JSON list of C-alpha atoms in Angstrom, two decimals:
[
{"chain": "A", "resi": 40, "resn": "UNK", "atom": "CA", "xyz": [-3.12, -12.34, -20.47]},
{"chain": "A", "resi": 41, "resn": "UNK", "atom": "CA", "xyz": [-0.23, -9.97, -21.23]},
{"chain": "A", "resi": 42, "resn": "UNK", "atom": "CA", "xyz": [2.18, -9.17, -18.86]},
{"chain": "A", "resi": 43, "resn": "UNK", "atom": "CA", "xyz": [4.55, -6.27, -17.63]},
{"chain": "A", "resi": 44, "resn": "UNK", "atom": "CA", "xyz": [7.53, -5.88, -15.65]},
{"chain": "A", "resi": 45, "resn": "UNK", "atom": "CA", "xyz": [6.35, -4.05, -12.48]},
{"chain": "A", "resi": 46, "resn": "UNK", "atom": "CA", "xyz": [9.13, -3.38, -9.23]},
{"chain": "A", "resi": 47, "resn": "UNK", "atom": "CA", "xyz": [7.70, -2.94, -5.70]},
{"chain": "A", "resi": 48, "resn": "UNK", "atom": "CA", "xyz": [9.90, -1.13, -3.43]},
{"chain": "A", "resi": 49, "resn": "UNK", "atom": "CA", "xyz": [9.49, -0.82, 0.59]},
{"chain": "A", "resi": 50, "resn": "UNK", "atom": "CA", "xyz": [11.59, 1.46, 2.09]},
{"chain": "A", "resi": 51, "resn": "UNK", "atom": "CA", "xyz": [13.38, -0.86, 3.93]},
{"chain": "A", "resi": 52, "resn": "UNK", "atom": "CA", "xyz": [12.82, -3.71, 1.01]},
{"chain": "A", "resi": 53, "resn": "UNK", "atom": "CA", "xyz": [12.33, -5.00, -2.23]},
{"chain": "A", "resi": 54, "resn": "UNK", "atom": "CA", "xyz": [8.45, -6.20, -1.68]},
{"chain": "A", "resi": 55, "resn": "UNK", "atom": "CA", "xyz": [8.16, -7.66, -5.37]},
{"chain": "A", "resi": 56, "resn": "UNK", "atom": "CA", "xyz": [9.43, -8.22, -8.47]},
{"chain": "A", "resi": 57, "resn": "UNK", "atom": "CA", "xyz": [8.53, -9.78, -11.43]},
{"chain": "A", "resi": 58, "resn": "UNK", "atom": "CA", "xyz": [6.30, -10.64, -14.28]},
{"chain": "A", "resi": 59, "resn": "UNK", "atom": "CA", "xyz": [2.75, -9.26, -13.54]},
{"chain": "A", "resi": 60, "resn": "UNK", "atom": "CA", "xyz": [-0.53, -9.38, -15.17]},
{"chain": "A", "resi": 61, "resn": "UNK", "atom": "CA", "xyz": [-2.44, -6.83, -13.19]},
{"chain": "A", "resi": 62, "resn": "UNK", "atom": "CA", "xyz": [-1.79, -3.75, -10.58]},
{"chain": "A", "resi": 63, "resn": "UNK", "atom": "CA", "xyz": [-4.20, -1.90, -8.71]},
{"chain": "A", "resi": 64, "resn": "UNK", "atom": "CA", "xyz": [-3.34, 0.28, -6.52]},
{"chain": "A", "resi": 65, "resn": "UNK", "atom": "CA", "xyz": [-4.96, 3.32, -4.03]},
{"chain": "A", "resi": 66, "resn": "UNK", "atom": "CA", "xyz": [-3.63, 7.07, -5.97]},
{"chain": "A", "resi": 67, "resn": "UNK", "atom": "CA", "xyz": [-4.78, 10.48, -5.24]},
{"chain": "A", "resi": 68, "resn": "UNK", "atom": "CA", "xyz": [-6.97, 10.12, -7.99]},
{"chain": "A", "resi": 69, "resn": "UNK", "atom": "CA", "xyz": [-8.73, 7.18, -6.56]},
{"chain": "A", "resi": 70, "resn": "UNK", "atom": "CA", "xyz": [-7.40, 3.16, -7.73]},
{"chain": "A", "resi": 71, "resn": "UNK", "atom": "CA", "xyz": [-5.50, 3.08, -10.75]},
{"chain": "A", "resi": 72, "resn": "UNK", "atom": "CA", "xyz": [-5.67, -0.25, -12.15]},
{"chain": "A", "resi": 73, "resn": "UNK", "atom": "CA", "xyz": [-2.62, -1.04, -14.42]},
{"chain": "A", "resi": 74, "resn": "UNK", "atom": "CA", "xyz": [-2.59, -3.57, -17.61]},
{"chain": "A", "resi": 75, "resn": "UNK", "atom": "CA", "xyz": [0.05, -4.63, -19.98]},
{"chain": "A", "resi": 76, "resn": "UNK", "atom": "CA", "xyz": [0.70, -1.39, -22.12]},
{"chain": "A", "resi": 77, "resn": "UNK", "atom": "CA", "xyz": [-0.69, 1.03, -20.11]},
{"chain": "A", "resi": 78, "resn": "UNK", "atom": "CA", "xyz": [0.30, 4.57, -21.13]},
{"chain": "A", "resi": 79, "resn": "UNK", "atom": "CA", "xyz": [2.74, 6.59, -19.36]},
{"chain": "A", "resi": 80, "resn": "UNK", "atom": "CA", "xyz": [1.86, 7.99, -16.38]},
{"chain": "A", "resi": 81, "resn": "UNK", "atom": "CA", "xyz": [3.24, 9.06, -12.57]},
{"chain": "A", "resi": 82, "resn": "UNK", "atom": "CA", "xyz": [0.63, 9.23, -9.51]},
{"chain": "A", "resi": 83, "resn": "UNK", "atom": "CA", "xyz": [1.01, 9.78, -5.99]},
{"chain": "A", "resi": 84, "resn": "UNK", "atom": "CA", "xyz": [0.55, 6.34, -3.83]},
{"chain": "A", "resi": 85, "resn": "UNK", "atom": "CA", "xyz": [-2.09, 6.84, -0.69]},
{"chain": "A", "resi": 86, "resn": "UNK", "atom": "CA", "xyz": [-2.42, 4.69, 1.80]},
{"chain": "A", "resi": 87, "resn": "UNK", "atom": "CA", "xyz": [-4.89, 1.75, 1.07]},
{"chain": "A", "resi": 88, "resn": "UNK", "atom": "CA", "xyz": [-4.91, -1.71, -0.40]},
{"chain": "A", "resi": 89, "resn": "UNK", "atom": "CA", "xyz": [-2.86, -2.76, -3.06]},
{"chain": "A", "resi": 90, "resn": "UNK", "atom": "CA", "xyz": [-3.29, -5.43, -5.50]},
{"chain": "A", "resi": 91, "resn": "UNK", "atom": "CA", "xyz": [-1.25, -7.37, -7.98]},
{"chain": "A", "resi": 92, "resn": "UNK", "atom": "CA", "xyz": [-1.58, -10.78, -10.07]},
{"chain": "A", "resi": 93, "resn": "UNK", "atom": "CA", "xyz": [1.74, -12.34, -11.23]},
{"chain": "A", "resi": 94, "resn": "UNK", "atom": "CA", "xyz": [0.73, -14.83, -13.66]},
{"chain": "A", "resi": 95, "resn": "UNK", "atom": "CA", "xyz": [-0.74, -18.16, -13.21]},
{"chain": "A", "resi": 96, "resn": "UNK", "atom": "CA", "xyz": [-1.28, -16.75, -9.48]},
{"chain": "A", "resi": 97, "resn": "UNK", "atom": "CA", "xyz": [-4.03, -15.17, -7.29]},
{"chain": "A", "resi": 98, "resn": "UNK", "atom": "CA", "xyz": [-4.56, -11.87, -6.54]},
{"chain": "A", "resi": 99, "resn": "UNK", "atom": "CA", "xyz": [-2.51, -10.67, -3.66]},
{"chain": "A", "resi": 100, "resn": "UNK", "atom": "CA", "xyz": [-2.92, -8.34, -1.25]},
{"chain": "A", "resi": 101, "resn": "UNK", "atom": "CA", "xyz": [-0.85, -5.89, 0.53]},
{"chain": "A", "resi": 102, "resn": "UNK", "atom": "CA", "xyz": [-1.53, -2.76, 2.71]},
{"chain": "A", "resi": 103, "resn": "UNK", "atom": "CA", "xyz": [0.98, 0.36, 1.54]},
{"chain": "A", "resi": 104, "resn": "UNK", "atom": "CA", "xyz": [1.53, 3.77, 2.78]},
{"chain": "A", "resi": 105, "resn": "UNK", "atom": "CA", "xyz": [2.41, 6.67, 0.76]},
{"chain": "A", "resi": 106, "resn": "UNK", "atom": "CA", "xyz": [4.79, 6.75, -2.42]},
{"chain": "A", "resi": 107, "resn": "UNK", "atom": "CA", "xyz": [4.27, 6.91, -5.64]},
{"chain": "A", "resi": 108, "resn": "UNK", "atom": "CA", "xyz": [3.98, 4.90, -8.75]},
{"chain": "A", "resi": 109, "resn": "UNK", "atom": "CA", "xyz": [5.98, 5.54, -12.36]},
{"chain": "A", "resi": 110, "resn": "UNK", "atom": "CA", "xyz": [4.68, 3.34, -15.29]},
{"chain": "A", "resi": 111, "resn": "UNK", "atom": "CA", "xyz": [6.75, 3.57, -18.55]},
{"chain": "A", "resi": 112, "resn": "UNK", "atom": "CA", "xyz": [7.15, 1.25, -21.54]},
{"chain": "A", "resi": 113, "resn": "UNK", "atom": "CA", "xyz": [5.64, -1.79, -20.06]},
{"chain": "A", "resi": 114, "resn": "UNK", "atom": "CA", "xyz": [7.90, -1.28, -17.18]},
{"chain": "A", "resi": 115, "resn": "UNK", "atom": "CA", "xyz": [6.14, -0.10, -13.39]},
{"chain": "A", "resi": 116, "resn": "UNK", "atom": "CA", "xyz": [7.88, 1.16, -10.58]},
{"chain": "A", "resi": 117, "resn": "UNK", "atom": "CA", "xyz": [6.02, 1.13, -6.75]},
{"chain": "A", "resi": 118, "resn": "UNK", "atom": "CA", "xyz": [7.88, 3.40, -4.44]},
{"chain": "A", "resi": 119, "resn": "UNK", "atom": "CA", "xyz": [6.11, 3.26, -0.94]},
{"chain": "A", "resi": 120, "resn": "UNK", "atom": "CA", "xyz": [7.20, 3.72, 2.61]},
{"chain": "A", "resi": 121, "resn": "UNK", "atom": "CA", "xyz": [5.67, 0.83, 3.49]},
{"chain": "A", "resi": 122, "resn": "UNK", "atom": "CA", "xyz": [4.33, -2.59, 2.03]},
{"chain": "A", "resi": 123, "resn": "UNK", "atom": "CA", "xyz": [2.75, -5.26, 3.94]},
{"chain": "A", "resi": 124, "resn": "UNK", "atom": "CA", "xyz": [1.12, -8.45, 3.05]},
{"chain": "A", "resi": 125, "resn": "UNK", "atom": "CA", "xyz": [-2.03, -9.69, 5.03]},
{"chain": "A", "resi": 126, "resn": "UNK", "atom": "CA", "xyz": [-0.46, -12.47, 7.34]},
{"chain": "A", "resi": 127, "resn": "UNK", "atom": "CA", "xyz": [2.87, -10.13, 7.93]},
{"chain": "A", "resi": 128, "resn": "UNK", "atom": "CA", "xyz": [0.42, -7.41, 9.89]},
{"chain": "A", "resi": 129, "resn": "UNK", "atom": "CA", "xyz": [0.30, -8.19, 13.22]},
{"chain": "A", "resi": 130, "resn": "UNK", "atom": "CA", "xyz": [-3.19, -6.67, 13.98]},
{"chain": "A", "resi": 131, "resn": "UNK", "atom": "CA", "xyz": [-2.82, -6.27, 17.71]},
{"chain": "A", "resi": 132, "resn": "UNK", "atom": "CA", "xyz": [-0.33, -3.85, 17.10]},
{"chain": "A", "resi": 133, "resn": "UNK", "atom": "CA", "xyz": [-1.99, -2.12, 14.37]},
{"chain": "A", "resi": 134, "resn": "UNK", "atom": "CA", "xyz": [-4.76, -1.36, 16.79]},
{"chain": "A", "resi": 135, "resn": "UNK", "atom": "CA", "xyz": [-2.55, -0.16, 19.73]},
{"chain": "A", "resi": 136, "resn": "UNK", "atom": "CA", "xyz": [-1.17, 1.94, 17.17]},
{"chain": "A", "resi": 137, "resn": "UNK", "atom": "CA", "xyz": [-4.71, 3.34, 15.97]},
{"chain": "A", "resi": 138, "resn": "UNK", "atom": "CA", "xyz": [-5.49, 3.88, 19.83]},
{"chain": "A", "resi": 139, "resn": "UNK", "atom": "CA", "xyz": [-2.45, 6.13, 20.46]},
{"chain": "A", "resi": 140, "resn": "UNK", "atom": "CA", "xyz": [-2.83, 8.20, 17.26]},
{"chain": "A", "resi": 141, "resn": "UNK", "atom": "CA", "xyz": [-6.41, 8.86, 18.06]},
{"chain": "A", "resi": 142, "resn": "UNK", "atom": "CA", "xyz": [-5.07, 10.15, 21.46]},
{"chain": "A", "resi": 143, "resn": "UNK", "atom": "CA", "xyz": [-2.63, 11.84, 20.51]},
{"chain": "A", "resi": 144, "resn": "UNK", "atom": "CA", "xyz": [-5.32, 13.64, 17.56]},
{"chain": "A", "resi": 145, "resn": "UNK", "atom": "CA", "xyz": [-7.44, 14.74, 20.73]},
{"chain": "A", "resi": 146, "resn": "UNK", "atom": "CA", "xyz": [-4.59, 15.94, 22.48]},
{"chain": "A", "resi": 147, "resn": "UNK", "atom": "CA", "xyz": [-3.81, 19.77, 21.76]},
{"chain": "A", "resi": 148, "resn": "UNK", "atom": "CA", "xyz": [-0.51, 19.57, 20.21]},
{"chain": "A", "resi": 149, "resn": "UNK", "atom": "CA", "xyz": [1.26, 21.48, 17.08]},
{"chain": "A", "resi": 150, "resn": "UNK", "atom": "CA", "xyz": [0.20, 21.12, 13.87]},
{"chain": "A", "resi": 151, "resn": "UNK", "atom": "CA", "xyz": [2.80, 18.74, 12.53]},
{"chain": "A", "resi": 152, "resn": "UNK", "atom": "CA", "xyz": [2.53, 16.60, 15.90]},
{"chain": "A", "resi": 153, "resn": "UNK", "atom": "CA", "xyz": [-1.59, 16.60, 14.65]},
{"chain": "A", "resi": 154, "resn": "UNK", "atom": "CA", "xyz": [-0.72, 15.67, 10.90]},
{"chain": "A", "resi": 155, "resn": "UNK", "atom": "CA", "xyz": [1.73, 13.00, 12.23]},
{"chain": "A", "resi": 156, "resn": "UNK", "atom": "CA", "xyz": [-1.00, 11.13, 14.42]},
{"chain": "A", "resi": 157, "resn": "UNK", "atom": "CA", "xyz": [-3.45, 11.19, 11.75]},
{"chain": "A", "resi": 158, "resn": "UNK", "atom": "CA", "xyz": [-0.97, 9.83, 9.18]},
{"chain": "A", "resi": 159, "resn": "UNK", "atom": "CA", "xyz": [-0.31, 7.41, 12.04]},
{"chain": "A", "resi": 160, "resn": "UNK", "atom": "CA", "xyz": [-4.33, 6.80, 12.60]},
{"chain": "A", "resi": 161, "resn": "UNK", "atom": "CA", "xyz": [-4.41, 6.42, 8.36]},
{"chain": "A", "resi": 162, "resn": "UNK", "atom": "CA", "xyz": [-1.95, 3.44, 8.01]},
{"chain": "A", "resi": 163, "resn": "UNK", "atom": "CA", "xyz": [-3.17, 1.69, 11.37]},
{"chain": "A", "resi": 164, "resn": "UNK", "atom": "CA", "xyz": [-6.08, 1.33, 10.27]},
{"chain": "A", "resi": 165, "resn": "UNK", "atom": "CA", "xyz": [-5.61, 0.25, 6.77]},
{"chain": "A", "resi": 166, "resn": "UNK", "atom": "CA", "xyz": [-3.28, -2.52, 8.31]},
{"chain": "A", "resi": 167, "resn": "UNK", "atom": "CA", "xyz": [-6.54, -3.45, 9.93]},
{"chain": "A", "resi": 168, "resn": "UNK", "atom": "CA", "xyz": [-8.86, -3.19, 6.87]},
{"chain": "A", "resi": 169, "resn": "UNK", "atom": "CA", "xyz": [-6.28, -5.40, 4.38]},
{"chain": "A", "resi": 170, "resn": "UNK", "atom": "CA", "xyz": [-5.91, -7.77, 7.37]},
{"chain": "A", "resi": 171, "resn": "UNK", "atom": "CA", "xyz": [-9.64, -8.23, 7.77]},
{"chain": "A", "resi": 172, "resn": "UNK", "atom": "CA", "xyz": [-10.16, -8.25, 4.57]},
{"chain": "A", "resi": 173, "resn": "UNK", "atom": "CA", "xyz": [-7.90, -11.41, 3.79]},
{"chain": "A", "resi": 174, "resn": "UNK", "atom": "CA", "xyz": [-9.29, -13.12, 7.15]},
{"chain": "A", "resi": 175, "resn": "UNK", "atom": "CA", "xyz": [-12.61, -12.74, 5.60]},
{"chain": "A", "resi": 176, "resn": "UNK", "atom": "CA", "xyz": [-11.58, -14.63, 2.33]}
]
């Protein structure tokens, strides 16, 4: 399979780079699965479940929060505030987390204070869904 370069950058670290085969990964526009020579393109990153496939690998899995993604001449760049892979999520946490967001949504409180817990509530709970989801496999 052909490859492409792709660069996946955490906020606070490089998560990945390297050869790749595939990338899929959650936009505004729904998944946006990227091959070798894909066309030029910039989408906003949602929370959700990425994917990628460096070659002669599995699929692997990580959980990342917003960004956004630039692909170019063969060349992908993954900016996200956050990328986490499956046995790096502590899920205990992830649910306390979910638990105080969800209080803090029924709470009356501002309207940033409301979009801040449920940007909270969003990546809790897809910490839980990519950490079930590789427990299941």
């Amino acid at each position: 399979m052909a490859e492409f370069l792709v660069h996946i950058l955490a906020a606070d670290r490089i998560f990945y780079e390297g050869p790749c085969e595939s990338l899929t990964i959650p936009t505004s526009d729904g998944e946006q699965c990227i091959l070798a020579h894909h066309c030029s393109m910039i989408a906003a990153v949602q929370p959700g479940t990425m994917r990628y496939r460096a070659p002669g690998q599995e699929t692997q899995l990580a959980a990342v929060s917003p960004g956004m993604v630039k692909v170019e001449h063969n060349d992908v760049l993954v900016l996200v505030d956050s990328a986490e892979r499956p046995e790096e999520i502590d899920a205990a946490r992830a649910r306390r987390e979910a638990d105080q967001a969800q209080e803090a949504i029924l709470q009356k409180r501002s309207r940033q204070e409301h979009r801040v817990a449920q940007a909270t509530l969003a990546r809790a709970l897809n910490r839980l869904r990519v950490k079930s989801n590789y427990s299941q496999d």
